[in-house]
Structure formats: structure tokens, C-alpha cells
Coordinates of C-alpha atoms in Angstrom, one line a residue:
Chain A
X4 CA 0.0 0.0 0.0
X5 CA 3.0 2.4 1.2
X6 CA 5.1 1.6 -2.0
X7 CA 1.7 1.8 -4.7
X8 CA 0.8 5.0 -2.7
X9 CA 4.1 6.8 -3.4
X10 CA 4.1 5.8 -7.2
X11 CA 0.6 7.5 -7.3
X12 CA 2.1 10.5 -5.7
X13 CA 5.5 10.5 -7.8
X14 CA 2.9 10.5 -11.2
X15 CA 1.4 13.8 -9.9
X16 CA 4.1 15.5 -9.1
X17 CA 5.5 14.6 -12.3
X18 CA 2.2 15.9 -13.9
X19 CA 2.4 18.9 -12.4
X20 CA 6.3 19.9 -13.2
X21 CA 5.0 19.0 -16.9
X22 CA 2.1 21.2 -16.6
X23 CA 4.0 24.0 -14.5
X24 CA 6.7 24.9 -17.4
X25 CA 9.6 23.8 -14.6
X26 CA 10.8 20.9 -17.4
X27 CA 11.5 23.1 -20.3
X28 CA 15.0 24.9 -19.6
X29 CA 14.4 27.6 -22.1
X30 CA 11.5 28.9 -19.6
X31 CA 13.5 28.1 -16.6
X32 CA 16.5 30.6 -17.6
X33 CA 13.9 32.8 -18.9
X34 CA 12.7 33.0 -15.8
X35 CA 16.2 33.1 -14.3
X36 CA 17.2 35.7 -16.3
X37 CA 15.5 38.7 -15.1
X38 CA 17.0 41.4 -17.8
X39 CA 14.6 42.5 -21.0
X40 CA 12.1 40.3 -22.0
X41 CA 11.7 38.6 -18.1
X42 CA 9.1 35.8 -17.8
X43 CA 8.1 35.8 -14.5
X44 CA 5.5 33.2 -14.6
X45 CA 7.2 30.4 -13.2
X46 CA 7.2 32.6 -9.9
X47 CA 3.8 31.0 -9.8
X48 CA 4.5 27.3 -9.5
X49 CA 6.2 28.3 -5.9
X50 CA 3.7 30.5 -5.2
X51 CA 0.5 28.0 -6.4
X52 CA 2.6 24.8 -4.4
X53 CA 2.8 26.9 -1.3
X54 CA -1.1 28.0 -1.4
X55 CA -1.6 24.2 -1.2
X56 CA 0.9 23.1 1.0
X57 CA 1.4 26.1 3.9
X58 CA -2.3 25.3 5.2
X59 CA -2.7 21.8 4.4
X60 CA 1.0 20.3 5.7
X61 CA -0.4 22.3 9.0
X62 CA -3.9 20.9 9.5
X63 CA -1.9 17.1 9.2
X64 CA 0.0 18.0 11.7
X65 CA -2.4 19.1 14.0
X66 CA -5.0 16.9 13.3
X67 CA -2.5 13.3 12.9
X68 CA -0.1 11.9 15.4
X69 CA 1.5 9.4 12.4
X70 CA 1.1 9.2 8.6
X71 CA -1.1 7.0 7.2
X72 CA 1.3 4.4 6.4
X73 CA 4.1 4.7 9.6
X74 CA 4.1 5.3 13.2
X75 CA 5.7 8.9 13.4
X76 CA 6.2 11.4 10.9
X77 CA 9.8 12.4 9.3
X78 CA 10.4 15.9 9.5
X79 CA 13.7 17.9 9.8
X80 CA 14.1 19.5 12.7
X81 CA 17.3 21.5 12.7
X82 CA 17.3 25.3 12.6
X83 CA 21.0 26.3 12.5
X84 CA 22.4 28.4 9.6
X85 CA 25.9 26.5 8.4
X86 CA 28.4 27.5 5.6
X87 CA 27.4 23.6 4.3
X88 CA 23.6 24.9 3.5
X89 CA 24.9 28.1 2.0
X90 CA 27.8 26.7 -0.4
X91 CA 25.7 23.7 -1.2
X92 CA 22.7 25.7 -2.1
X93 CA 25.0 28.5 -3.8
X94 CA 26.4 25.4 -6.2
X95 CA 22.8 23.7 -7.1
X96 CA 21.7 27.5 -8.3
X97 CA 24.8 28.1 -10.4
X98 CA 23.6 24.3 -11.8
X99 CA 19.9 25.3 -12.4
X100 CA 21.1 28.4 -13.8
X101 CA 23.4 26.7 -16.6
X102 CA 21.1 23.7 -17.5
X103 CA 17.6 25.2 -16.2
X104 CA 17.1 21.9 -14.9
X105 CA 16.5 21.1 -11.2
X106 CA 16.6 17.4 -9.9
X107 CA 12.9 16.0 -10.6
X108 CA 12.0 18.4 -14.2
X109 CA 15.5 16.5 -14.8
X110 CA 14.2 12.9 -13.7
X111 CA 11.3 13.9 -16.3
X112 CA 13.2 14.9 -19.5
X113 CA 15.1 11.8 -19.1
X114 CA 12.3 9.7 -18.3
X115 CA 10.5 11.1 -21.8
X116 CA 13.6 10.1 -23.5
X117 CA 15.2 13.3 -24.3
X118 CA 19.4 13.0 -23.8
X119 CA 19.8 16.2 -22.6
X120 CA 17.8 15.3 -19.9
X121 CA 19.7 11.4 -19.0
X122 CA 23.1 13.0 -19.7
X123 CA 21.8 15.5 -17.2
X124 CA 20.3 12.7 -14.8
X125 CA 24.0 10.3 -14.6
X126 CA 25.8 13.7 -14.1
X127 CA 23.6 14.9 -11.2
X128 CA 23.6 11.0 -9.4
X129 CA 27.8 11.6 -9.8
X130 CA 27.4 14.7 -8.5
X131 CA 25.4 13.1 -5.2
X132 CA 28.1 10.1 -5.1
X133 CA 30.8 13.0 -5.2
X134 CA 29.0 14.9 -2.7
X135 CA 29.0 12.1 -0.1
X136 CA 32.4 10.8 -1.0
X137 CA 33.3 15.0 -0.2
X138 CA 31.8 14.6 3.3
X139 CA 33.0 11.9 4.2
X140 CA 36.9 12.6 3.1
Chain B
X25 CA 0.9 34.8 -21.9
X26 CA -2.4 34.0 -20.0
X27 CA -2.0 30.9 -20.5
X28 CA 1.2 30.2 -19.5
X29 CA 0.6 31.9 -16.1
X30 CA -2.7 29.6 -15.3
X31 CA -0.8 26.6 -16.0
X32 CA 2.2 27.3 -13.7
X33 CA -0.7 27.5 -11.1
X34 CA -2.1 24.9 -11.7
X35 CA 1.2 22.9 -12.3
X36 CA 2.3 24.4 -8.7
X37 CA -1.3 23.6 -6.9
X38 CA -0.5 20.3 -8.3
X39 CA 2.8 19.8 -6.8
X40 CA 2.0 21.2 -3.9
X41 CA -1.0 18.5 -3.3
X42 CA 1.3 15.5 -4.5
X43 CA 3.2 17.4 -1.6
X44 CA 0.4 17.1 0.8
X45 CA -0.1 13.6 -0.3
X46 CA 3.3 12.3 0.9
X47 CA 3.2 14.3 4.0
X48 CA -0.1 12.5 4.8
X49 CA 0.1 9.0 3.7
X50 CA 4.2 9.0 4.6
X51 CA 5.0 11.5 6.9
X52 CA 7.7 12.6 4.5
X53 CA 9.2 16.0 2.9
X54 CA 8.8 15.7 -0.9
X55 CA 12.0 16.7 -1.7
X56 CA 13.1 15.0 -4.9
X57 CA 17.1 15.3 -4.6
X58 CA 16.5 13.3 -0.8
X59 CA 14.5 11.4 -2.0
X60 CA 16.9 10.4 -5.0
X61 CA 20.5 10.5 -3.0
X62 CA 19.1 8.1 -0.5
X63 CA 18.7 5.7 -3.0
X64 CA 22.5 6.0 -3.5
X65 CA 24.9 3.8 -1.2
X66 CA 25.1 3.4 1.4
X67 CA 21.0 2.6 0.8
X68 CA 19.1 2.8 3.6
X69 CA 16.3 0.2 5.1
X70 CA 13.4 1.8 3.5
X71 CA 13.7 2.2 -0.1
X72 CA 10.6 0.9 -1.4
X73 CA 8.4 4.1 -1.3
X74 CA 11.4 6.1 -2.4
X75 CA 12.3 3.7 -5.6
X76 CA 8.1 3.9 -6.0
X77 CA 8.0 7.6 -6.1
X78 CA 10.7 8.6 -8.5
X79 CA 9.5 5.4 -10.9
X80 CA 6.3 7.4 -10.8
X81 CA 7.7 10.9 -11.5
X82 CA 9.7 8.8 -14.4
X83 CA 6.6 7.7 -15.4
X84 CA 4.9 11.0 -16.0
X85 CA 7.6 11.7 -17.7
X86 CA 7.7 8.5 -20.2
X87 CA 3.8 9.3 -20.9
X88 CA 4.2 12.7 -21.2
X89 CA 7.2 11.2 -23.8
X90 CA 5.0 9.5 -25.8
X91 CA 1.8 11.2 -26.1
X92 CA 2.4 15.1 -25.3
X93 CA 6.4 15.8 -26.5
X94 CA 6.2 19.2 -26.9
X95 CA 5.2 19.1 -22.4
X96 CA 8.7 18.0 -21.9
X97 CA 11.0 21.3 -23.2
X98 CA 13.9 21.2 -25.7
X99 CA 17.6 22.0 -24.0
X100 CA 18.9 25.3 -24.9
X101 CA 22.6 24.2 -23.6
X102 CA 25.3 22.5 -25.1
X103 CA 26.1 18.5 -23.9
X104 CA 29.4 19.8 -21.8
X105 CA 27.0 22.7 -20.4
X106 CA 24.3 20.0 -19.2
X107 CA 26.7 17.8 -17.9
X108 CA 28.4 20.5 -15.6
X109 CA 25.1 21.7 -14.9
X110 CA 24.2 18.2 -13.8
X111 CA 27.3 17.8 -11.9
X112 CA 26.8 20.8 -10.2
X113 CA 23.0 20.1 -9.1
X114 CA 23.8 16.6 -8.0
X115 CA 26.7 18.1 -6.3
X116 CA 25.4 21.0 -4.2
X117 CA 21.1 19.6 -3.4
X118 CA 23.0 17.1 -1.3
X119 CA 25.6 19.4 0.2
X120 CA 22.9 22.2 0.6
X121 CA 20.0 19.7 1.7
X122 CA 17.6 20.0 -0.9
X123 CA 16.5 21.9 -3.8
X124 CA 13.3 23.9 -5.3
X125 CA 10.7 21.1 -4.2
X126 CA 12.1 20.2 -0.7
X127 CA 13.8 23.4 0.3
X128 CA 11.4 25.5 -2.3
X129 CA 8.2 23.9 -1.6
X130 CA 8.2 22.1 1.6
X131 CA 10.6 24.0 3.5
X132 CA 9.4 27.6 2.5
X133 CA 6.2 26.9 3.3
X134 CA 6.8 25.4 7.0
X135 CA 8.7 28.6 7.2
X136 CA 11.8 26.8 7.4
X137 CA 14.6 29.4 8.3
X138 CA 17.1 27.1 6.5
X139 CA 15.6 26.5 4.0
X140 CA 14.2 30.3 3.4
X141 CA 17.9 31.1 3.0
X142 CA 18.4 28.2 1.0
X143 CA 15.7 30.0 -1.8
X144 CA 16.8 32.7 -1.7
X145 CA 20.6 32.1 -2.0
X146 CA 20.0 29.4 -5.1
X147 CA 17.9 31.9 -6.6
X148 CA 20.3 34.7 -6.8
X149 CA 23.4 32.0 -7.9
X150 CA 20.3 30.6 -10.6
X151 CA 19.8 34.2 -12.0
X152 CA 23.3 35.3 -11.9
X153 CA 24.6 31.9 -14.3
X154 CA 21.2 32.1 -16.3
X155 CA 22.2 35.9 -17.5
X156 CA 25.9 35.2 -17.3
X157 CA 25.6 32.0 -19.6
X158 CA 23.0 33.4 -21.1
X159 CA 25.3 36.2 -22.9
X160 CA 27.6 34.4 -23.6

């Protein structure tokens, strides 16, 4: 039930990056790109997820002492600032910026078959290999 | 131009409630790059939801392949320029924690102070290599 659930869930999301415009790069760094000719509609995707999410993620919360499928739920907890967060995030933007690809749009292209998007997909698991072989040096 | 602005909307109301979903039925943060590097070694006990998940997103994607091509964009970049770029994303969602769904979604939204400064310091490293690639 757990595993046929998340599937489910993995298809919508992936319906809704289609839909959204977040899997075509050309309106990504269109969107990046904030000189002449801007397109800022992609500020909506954030802004329609969050309308959902903010009030909803709350009222489980509240309302549930475990998900549906587990005995607790799974939520970060930390709250510290640390150079780690900051360089790390600082390196994924420079990475969206160049390909206008973030990790699931990316799972997407190369899912539909385009190269672009699995030569994108085998860099970016290298790039998470790296990462954890970097941490743990 | 319309358009475009109801279906990023509607794209984002839909992420947002496969969001909701796997908060409710897994009491877990839909952040795609987590979600992905845990998969990685060393794997960790529960990897059937997670492999379940990204099959379906890889799903979406395969459909959306065969019967709606023109859903799925065309690259603008070079081969070498996607390949750094995927380097770079792989690289730094794990260092940094997430990326736009977990940090950008999730995160913002639970008024995360990490990952608030997480947005908003991909964002400005996103539009400075978008215009700086993008004269060149």
C-alpha cells in the first residue's frame, strides 16, 4: 500500500512539473534571467505549491499523530544556519542556472527520452556520489 | 501569456498536493534530490516508497514522452553545459539539503529558516549563471 501509494504521488508531481513549465529549460533561464524580455511566470509554480501546502502540511500535523502508512512522521528539525547549507545551495543555483534543470524536471526529460535530460540525470547521481564521497573525506 | 501563467498555477497547486499527499500517507518532505540521493549507497532500510516515487515521476515523464512531446522542453545548452550543470545540481542539493521542491516547496512553506535562506541564496546564484551563460 505504502510503495503503490508513493508511485501515485511520484505521477502527480510529475504531472504537475510538466504542466507547471519547470521541465523546459528555455523557460526556466527565462525566468532566471530577469533582464529585458523577463518571464516571470514560473514565480507562480512556488507560489500555487505553497497556497496548497502552507495550510494543508499544517492541518496534518495538527490533526494526525503518524502518517497513514508509519508510526511517526519524518520531519527535519534543525534550525541552525551553516556555511554547508549556503555553499551547497549556492552550487545547485549556479547548476539550475546553466542547465535550467532542477533534480525532478531532470528525472522527467530523461524519463520522456530526451538526452539532454539522462546525460543530465547520470551527471547529477555523480554529482550526489561526489557529494557524499566529499563529506566523508 | 495568460496561459502560460494559469498553467504554472495549476502545475504548482499540483505539486503542492502530491506534496500534501506524501506528508499524509508517509509523513515525509517531498524533496526529490532526498529522495533520489538516499537511494544512492550506502542505501538505507526503507527504499521501497522512495524507488516507487521517483518510478512514478519517471513515469509522468515516459507518458508525457510518448503522447504530449512538446510538455517535456527542448535543451537550450550544449552537452558539456548540461553535464556540468548536472554535476553541479547533484553536487550541491546534497551538500545544501535539498532543492526547489524540498527546500522551495516544503521548506518555505513550514517557514523553514534554512531552508528560506536556501531560496533565496539558489535563486540569486540561478539568476546570476542564467544571464551570465545566457550572454555568452
Amino acid at each position: 500500500m505504502s510503495v503503490a501509494l508513493a508511485g501515485v504521488i511520484g505521477v502527480a508531481l510529475g504531472a504537475g512539473l510538466l504542466l507547471s513549465g519547470m521541465t523546459a529549460p528555455a523557460k526556466v533561464i527565462g525566468f532566471l534571467d530577469v533582464r529585458g524580455g523577463w518571464d516571470p511566470s514560473l514565480g507562480l509554480v512556488m507560489a500555487g505549491a505553497i497556497a496548497v501546502y502552507a495550510p494543508l502540511a499544517r492541518w496534518i500535523q495538527r490533526a494526525r499523530k503518524a502518517p497513514w502508512t508509519d508510526v511517526a512522521f519524518h520531519l527535519p528539525t534543525r534550525r541552525d544556519l551553516d556555511g554547508k547549507l549556503v555553499v551547497g545551495a549556492a552550487i545547485f543555483g549556479v547548476g539550475w542556472g546553466l542547465g535550467g534543470l532542477c533534480p525532478g524536471p531532470g528525472v522527467v526529460a530523461a524519463a520522456a527520452g530526451r538526452e539532454t535530460g539522462l546525460l543530465f540525470v547520470a551527471a547529477m547521481l555523480v554529482g550526489m556520489l561526489a557529494q557524499h564521497g566529499w563529506v566523508r573525506r | 501569456m495568460a496561459s502560460s501563467w494559469i498553467s504554472a498555477l495549476g502545475g504548482g497547486a499540483l505539486i503542492g498536493a502530491a506534496a500534501v499527499l506524501l506528508l499524509l500517507t508517509h509523513g515525509r518532505i517531498a524533496g526529490i534530490s532526498g529522495v533520489i540521493g538516499s537511494l544512492l549507497p550506502p542505501v538505507p532500510s526503507d527504499r521501497g516508497w522512495r524507488v516507487a516515487f521517483v518510478g512514478g515521476l519517471a513515469l509522468a515523464g515516459a507518458l508525457a514522452g510518448a503522447f504530449a512531446p512538446a510538455a517535456v522542453g527542448a535543451s537550450v545548452r550544449s552537452s558539456t553545459a548540461v553535464v556540468i550543470a548536472g554535476l553541479l545540481v547533484g553536487f550541491g542539493t546534497r551538500h545544501g539539503s535539498g532543492c526547489t521542491s524540498g527546500h522551495g516547496v516544503c521548506g518555505v512553506s513550514r517557514l523553514s529558516v534554512r531552508s528560506l535562506v536556501a531560496v533565496a541564496t539558489f535563486m540569486t546564484t540561478g539568476a546570476a549563471t542564467a544571464m551570465i551563460a545566457g550572454a555568452s
